[in-house]
Tab-separated table of C-alpha atoms in Angstrom:
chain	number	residue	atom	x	y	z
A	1	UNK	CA	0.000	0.000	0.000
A	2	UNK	CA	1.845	3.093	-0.973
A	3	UNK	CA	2.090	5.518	1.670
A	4	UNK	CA	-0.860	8.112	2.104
A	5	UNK	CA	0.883	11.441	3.682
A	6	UNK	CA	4.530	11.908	1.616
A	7	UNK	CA	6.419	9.841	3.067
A	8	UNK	CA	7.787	7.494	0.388
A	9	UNK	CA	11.537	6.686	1.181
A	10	UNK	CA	9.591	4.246	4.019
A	11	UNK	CA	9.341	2.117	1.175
A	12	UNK	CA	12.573	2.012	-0.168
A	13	UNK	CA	14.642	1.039	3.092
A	14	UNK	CA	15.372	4.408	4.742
A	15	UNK	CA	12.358	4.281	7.426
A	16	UNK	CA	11.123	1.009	8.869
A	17	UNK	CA	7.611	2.347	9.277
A	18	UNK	CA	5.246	5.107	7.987
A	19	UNK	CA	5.273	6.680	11.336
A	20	UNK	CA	9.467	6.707	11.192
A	21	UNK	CA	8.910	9.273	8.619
A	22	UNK	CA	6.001	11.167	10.592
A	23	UNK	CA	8.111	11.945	13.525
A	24	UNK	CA	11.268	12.445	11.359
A	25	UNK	CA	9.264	15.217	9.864
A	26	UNK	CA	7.374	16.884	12.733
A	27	UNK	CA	4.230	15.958	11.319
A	28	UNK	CA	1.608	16.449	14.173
A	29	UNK	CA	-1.484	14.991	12.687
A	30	UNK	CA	-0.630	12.300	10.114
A	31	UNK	CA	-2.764	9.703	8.350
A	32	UNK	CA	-3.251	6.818	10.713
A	33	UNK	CA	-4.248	3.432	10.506
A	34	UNK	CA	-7.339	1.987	12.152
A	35	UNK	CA	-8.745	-1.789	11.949
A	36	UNK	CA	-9.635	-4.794	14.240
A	37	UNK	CA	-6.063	-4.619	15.616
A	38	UNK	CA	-6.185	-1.760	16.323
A	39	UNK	CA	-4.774	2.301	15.831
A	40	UNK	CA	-1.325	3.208	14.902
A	41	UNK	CA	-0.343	6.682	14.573
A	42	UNK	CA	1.740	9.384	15.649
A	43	UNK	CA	0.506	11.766	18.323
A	44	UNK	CA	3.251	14.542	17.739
A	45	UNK	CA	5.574	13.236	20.298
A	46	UNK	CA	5.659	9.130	19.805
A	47	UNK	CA	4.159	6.287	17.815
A	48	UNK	CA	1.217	4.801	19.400
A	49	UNK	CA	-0.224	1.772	18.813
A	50	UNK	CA	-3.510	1.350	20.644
A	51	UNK	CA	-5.625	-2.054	21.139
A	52	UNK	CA	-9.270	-1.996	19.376
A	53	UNK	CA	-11.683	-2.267	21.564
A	54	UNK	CA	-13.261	-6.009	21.512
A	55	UNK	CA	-16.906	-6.331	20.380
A	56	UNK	CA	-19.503	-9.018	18.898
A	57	UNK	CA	-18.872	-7.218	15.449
A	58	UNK	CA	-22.348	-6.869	13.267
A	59	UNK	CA	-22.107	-4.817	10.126
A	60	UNK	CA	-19.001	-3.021	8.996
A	61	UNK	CA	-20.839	-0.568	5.891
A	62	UNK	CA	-20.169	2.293	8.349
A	63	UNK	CA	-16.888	1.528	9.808
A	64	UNK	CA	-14.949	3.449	7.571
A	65	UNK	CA	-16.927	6.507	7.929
A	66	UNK	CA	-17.083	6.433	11.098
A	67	UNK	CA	-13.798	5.754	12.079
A	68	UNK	CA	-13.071	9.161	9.868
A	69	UNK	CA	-15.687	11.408	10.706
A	70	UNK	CA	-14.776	10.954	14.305
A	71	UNK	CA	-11.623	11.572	13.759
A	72	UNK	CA	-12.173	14.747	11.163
A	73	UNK	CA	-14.678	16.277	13.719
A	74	UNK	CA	-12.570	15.163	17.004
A	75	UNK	CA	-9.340	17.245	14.953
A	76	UNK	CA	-11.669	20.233	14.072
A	77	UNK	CA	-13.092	20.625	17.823
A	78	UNK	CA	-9.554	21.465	19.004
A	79	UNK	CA	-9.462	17.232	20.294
A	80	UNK	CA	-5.561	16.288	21.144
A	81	UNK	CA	-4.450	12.947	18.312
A	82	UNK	CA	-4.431	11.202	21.358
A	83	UNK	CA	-7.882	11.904	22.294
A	84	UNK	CA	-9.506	11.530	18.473
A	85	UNK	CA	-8.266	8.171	18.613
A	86	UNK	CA	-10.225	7.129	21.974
A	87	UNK	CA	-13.442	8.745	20.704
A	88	UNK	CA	-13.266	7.715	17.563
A	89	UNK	CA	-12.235	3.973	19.129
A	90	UNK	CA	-15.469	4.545	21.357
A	91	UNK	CA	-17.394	5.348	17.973
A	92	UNK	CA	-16.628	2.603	16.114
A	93	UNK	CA	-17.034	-0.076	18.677
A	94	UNK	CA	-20.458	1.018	18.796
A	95	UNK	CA	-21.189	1.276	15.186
A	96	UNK	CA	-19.781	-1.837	14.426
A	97	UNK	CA	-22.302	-3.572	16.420
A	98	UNK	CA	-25.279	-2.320	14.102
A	99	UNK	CA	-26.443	-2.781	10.564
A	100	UNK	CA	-26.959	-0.235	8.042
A	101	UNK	CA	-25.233	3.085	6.872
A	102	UNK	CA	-26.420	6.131	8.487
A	103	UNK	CA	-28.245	4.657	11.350
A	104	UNK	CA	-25.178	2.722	11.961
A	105	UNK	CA	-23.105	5.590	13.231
A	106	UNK	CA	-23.823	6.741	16.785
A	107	UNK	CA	-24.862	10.514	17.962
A	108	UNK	CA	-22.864	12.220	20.081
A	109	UNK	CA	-24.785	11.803	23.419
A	110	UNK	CA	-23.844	7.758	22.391
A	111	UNK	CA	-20.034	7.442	22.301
């Protein structure tokens, strides 16, 4: 997967990981990567790598969009990377557990 915020030396030897290069350049709010693993991303300081949250997964049509509207709103409301990620971890566990697209992402008042 080529890398998704310019960093593409990581691919050619000089970093080991994508988040090598995010630190190397000072970039505070990179790209990160978010799955049933879990999140890895760089918070500014240090690469994190934070364990999903475990749930009886349902329907996954919203994940994606959930996972990044969080994270877009969490970044425009001032929200440290740090904190994004646990919302939008809180988020997703619960929209993972329902079916359907809109209706699938919780409000607010749910996370």
């Amino acid at each position: 997967m080529p890398p998704l915020h310019g960093c593409g030396d990581s691919e050619h030897g000089r970093h080991s990981t994508r988040f090598e290069c995010f630190a190397e350049e000072g970039d505070s709010v990179p790209s990160h990567y978010a799955g049933r693993e879990g999140n890895k991303y760089y918070n500014g300081t240090e690469n994190v790598c934070k364990e999903a949250r475990k749930v009886a997964a349902g329907g996954t049509t919203a994940a994606g969009d959930t996972i990044f509207g969080t994270m877009a709103t969490m970044m425009v409301m001032g929200k440290s990377m740090d904190e994004a990620v646990d919302i939008e971890q809180r988020a997703s566990a619960i929209g993972v557990t329902r079916f359907g697209e809109q209706e699938a992402i919780p409000g607010v008042g749910e996370i």
